[in-house]
């Protein structure tokens, strides 16, 4: 059924090269990559003093791998703040030590403030694109992410973030240790500039131009 439905599609737009490659692999079709819009006008840096905590902003479901981050921070005893809710909330909170704080669901205003203050965002899952890593970069803060998925297209290694190769405790601990040694090399202004390429106006222009290429400018 899925293959038949895909064969009826005239044109594919993918939200990342990661997904475009999957479309090509499974549907044998080309896809135009247009990155999703991120509100970089709202998520902005404050350049106030960074506080001594790491941050996760995520729906608390199994594939997001927040459990991996909890295991790691249980070991290294650094402060981790988790924003988000979901079916794994109680399980994750029960396994966490005192250095890990769960804030539950929070509005964008609180999330923006936490983005601005955190040392770095921890991003242990795999996403097709990943809006959160771009939002935190728009606030001038780096990302420590698992090296797979759309994040490879939004984070510049050793410039706006650090990648870890395996979804295991040792690999993430190693990445955090590297970040701690190199934290002063990350330039908030450069990180912010990297995020600006994913803004809303760029998205509107690319969608409009792609449609006009196909059907012509009817305005």
CSV table of C-alpha atoms in Angstrom, one decimal:
chain,number,residue,atom,x,y,z
A,1,UNK,CA,0.0,0.0,0.0
A,2,UNK,CA,2.8,2.4,0.9
A,3,UNK,CA,4.7,1.8,-2.3
A,4,UNK,CA,1.5,2.2,-4.4
A,5,UNK,CA,0.7,5.5,-2.6
A,6,UNK,CA,4.2,6.8,-3.1
A,7,UNK,CA,4.1,6.0,-6.8
A,8,UNK,CA,1.1,8.4,-7.2
A,9,UNK,CA,3.1,11.3,-5.8
A,10,UNK,CA,4.1,13.8,-8.4
A,11,UNK,CA,6.9,15.5,-6.5
A,12,UNK,CA,8.6,14.9,-3.1
A,13,UNK,CA,9.9,17.6,-0.8
A,14,UNK,CA,12.1,16.3,2.0
A,15,UNK,CA,12.9,18.1,5.2
A,16,UNK,CA,16.6,17.0,5.1
A,17,UNK,CA,19.1,15.2,2.9
A,18,UNK,CA,18.8,12.4,5.5
A,19,UNK,CA,15.2,11.9,4.5
A,20,UNK,CA,15.8,12.6,0.8
A,21,UNK,CA,18.2,9.7,0.8
A,22,UNK,CA,15.6,7.4,2.4
A,23,UNK,CA,13.0,8.4,-0.2
A,24,UNK,CA,15.5,7.5,-2.9
A,25,UNK,CA,16.4,4.2,-1.2
A,26,UNK,CA,12.8,3.0,-0.6
A,27,UNK,CA,10.8,4.8,-3.3
A,28,UNK,CA,13.5,5.1,-6.0
A,29,UNK,CA,12.5,8.8,-6.3
A,30,UNK,CA,14.3,12.1,-6.1
A,31,UNK,CA,13.2,14.7,-3.5
A,32,UNK,CA,13.8,18.4,-3.3
A,33,UNK,CA,15.3,19.3,0.1
A,34,UNK,CA,13.7,22.3,1.8
A,35,UNK,CA,14.6,22.6,5.5
A,36,UNK,CA,11.7,23.4,7.9
A,37,UNK,CA,11.3,26.9,9.2
A,38,UNK,CA,12.7,27.7,12.6
A,39,UNK,CA,11.7,30.9,14.5
A,40,UNK,CA,15.2,32.4,14.7
A,41,UNK,CA,13.6,35.8,15.3
A,42,UNK,CA,12.1,34.6,18.6
A,43,UNK,CA,15.0,32.3,19.7
A,44,UNK,CA,17.8,34.8,20.1
A,45,UNK,CA,20.9,35.1,22.3
A,46,UNK,CA,21.0,37.1,25.5
A,47,UNK,CA,24.8,37.0,26.0
A,48,UNK,CA,24.3,36.9,29.7
A,49,UNK,CA,26.5,34.6,31.8
A,50,UNK,CA,26.1,30.9,31.0
A,51,UNK,CA,25.1,28.8,33.9
A,52,UNK,CA,26.5,25.4,35.0
A,53,UNK,CA,24.0,23.0,33.6
A,54,UNK,CA,23.3,21.0,30.5
A,55,UNK,CA,19.8,20.9,28.9
A,56,UNK,CA,17.4,18.5,27.2
A,57,UNK,CA,14.2,19.7,25.5
A,58,UNK,CA,12.3,16.8,24.2
A,59,UNK,CA,9.1,14.8,24.2
A,60,UNK,CA,9.8,12.0,26.7
A,61,UNK,CA,9.3,8.9,24.5
A,62,UNK,CA,11.7,6.0,24.1
A,63,UNK,CA,13.2,6.8,20.7
A,64,UNK,CA,14.4,10.2,21.9
A,65,UNK,CA,16.9,8.3,24.1
A,66,UNK,CA,16.6,10.6,27.0
A,67,UNK,CA,17.3,7.5,29.1
A,68,UNK,CA,20.8,7.5,27.7
A,69,UNK,CA,21.4,11.0,28.9
A,70,UNK,CA,20.0,10.2,32.4
A,71,UNK,CA,22.3,7.2,32.7
A,72,UNK,CA,25.3,9.4,31.7
A,73,UNK,CA,24.5,12.3,34.1
A,74,UNK,CA,23.9,9.8,36.9
A,75,UNK,CA,27.5,8.8,36.4
A,76,UNK,CA,29.2,12.1,35.9
A,77,UNK,CA,27.1,14.0,38.5
A,78,UNK,CA,26.9,17.2,36.4
A,79,UNK,CA,23.7,19.1,36.4
A,80,UNK,CA,21.1,18.2,33.7
A,81,UNK,CA,17.8,19.9,33.3
A,82,UNK,CA,15.1,18.1,31.3
A,83,UNK,CA,12.2,20.0,29.8
A,84,UNK,CA,9.3,18.0,28.3
A,85,UNK,CA,6.6,15.6,29.1
A,86,UNK,CA,5.5,12.2,27.8
A,87,UNK,CA,4.9,8.5,28.7
A,88,UNK,CA,8.5,8.0,30.0
A,89,UNK,CA,8.4,10.9,32.4
A,90,UNK,CA,7.8,8.9,35.6
A,91,UNK,CA,10.3,6.2,34.6
A,92,UNK,CA,13.0,8.6,33.8
A,93,UNK,CA,12.5,10.7,36.9
A,94,UNK,CA,12.6,7.6,39.1
A,95,UNK,CA,15.9,6.5,37.6
A,96,UNK,CA,17.5,10.0,37.9
A,97,UNK,CA,19.8,11.1,40.7
A,98,UNK,CA,19.5,14.5,42.4
A,99,UNK,CA,21.6,16.4,39.9
A,100,UNK,CA,19.0,15.8,37.2
A,101,UNK,CA,15.9,18.1,37.3
A,102,UNK,CA,12.7,17.5,35.4
A,103,UNK,CA,10.7,20.6,34.7
A,104,UNK,CA,7.9,19.0,32.7
A,105,UNK,CA,6.1,20.9,29.9
A,106,UNK,CA,7.2,24.5,29.6
A,107,UNK,CA,6.1,27.4,27.4
A,108,UNK,CA,8.4,28.8,24.7
A,109,UNK,CA,9.4,31.8,26.9
A,110,UNK,CA,10.9,29.5,29.5
A,111,UNK,CA,12.5,27.2,26.9
A,112,UNK,CA,14.2,30.2,25.3
A,113,UNK,CA,15.5,31.4,28.7
A,114,UNK,CA,16.9,27.9,29.4
A,115,UNK,CA,18.5,27.7,25.9
A,116,UNK,CA,20.3,31.0,26.6
A,117,UNK,CA,21.6,29.9,30.0
A,118,UNK,CA,22.7,26.3,29.3
A,119,UNK,CA,26.3,25.2,28.7
A,120,UNK,CA,25.1,23.0,25.8
A,121,UNK,CA,22.1,21.1,24.6
A,122,UNK,CA,22.2,17.3,24.8
A,123,UNK,CA,20.6,15.6,21.8
A,124,UNK,CA,20.9,11.8,22.1
A,125,UNK,CA,18.2,10.7,19.6
A,126,UNK,CA,17.8,10.6,15.8
A,127,UNK,CA,15.5,13.0,14.1
A,128,UNK,CA,14.6,13.6,10.5
A,129,UNK,CA,15.6,17.2,10.9
A,130,UNK,CA,15.5,18.3,14.5
A,131,UNK,CA,14.1,21.7,15.3
A,132,UNK,CA,15.4,21.9,18.9
A,133,UNK,CA,19.1,21.8,18.0
A,134,UNK,CA,18.5,24.8,15.6
A,135,UNK,CA,16.6,26.7,18.3
A,136,UNK,CA,19.3,26.4,20.8
A,137,UNK,CA,22.0,27.4,18.3
A,138,UNK,CA,19.8,30.5,17.4
A,139,UNK,CA,20.2,31.3,21.1
A,140,UNK,CA,24.0,31.1,20.7
A,141,UNK,CA,24.5,27.8,22.5
A,142,UNK,CA,26.2,24.6,21.2
A,143,UNK,CA,24.9,21.1,20.8
A,144,UNK,CA,26.2,17.7,21.9
A,145,UNK,CA,24.5,15.3,19.5
A,146,UNK,CA,24.4,11.7,18.4
A,147,UNK,CA,26.1,11.6,14.9
A,148,UNK,CA,23.1,10.6,12.8
A,149,UNK,CA,20.0,12.1,11.2
A,150,UNK,CA,19.2,15.7,10.3
A,151,UNK,CA,21.5,17.1,13.0
A,152,UNK,CA,24.5,16.4,10.7
A,153,UNK,CA,23.1,19.1,8.5
A,154,UNK,CA,22.4,21.7,11.1
A,155,UNK,CA,25.4,21.4,13.5
A,156,UNK,CA,28.9,22.1,12.4
A,157,UNK,CA,31.3,19.8,14.2
A,158,UNK,CA,33.7,21.5,16.6
A,159,UNK,CA,32.2,24.9,15.6
A,160,UNK,CA,28.6,24.8,16.8
A,161,UNK,CA,28.6,21.5,18.5
A,162,UNK,CA,30.2,18.1,19.2
A,163,UNK,CA,29.1,14.7,17.9
A,164,UNK,CA,29.3,11.3,19.6
A,165,UNK,CA,29.5,8.2,17.4
A,166,UNK,CA,27.5,5.6,19.4
A,167,UNK,CA,24.3,5.7,21.4
A,168,UNK,CA,26.0,4.4,24.5
A,169,UNK,CA,27.2,5.8,27.8
A,170,UNK,CA,30.9,5.8,27.1
A,171,UNK,CA,30.6,7.6,23.9
A,172,UNK,CA,28.4,10.4,25.3
A,173,UNK,CA,30.6,10.8,28.4
A,174,UNK,CA,33.6,11.1,26.1
A,175,UNK,CA,31.9,13.9,24.1
A,176,UNK,CA,30.9,15.8,27.2
A,177,UNK,CA,34.5,15.6,28.4
A,178,UNK,CA,35.8,16.9,25.1
A,179,UNK,CA,33.2,19.8,25.3
A,180,UNK,CA,34.3,20.7,28.8
A,181,UNK,CA,37.9,21.0,27.7
A,182,UNK,CA,37.0,23.1,24.6
A,183,UNK,CA,34.0,25.1,25.8
A,184,UNK,CA,35.8,28.4,25.4
A,185,UNK,CA,36.4,27.8,21.7
A,186,UNK,CA,32.7,27.9,20.9
A,187,UNK,CA,31.7,31.4,19.5
A,188,UNK,CA,28.1,32.3,20.3
A,189,UNK,CA,27.9,34.7,17.4
A,190,UNK,CA,29.1,32.1,14.9
A,191,UNK,CA,26.7,29.6,16.4
A,192,UNK,CA,23.8,32.1,16.1
A,193,UNK,CA,24.8,32.8,12.5
A,194,UNK,CA,24.7,29.1,11.6
A,195,UNK,CA,21.1,28.9,12.9
A,196,UNK,CA,20.0,31.9,10.8
A,197,UNK,CA,20.2,29.8,7.6
A,198,UNK,CA,17.0,27.9,8.8
A,199,UNK,CA,14.8,31.0,9.3
A,200,UNK,CA,11.1,31.3,8.3
A,201,UNK,CA,11.6,33.7,5.5
A,202,UNK,CA,14.1,31.4,3.7
A,203,UNK,CA,11.5,28.6,4.0
A,204,UNK,CA,8.7,30.6,2.5
A,205,UNK,CA,10.9,31.7,-0.4
A,206,UNK,CA,12.1,28.1,-1.1
A,207,UNK,CA,8.6,26.6,-1.0
A,208,UNK,CA,7.2,29.4,-3.2
A,209,UNK,CA,10.0,29.1,-5.7
A,210,UNK,CA,9.7,25.3,-5.9
A,211,UNK,CA,5.9,25.5,-6.5
A,212,UNK,CA,6.3,28.2,-9.1
A,213,UNK,CA,8.9,26.1,-10.9
A,214,UNK,CA,6.3,23.3,-11.3
A,215,UNK,CA,3.1,25.2,-11.9
A,216,UNK,CA,4.3,28.6,-13.0
A,217,UNK,CA,3.8,31.9,-11.3
A,218,UNK,CA,0.0,32.4,-11.3
A,219,UNK,CA,0.0,35.6,-9.3
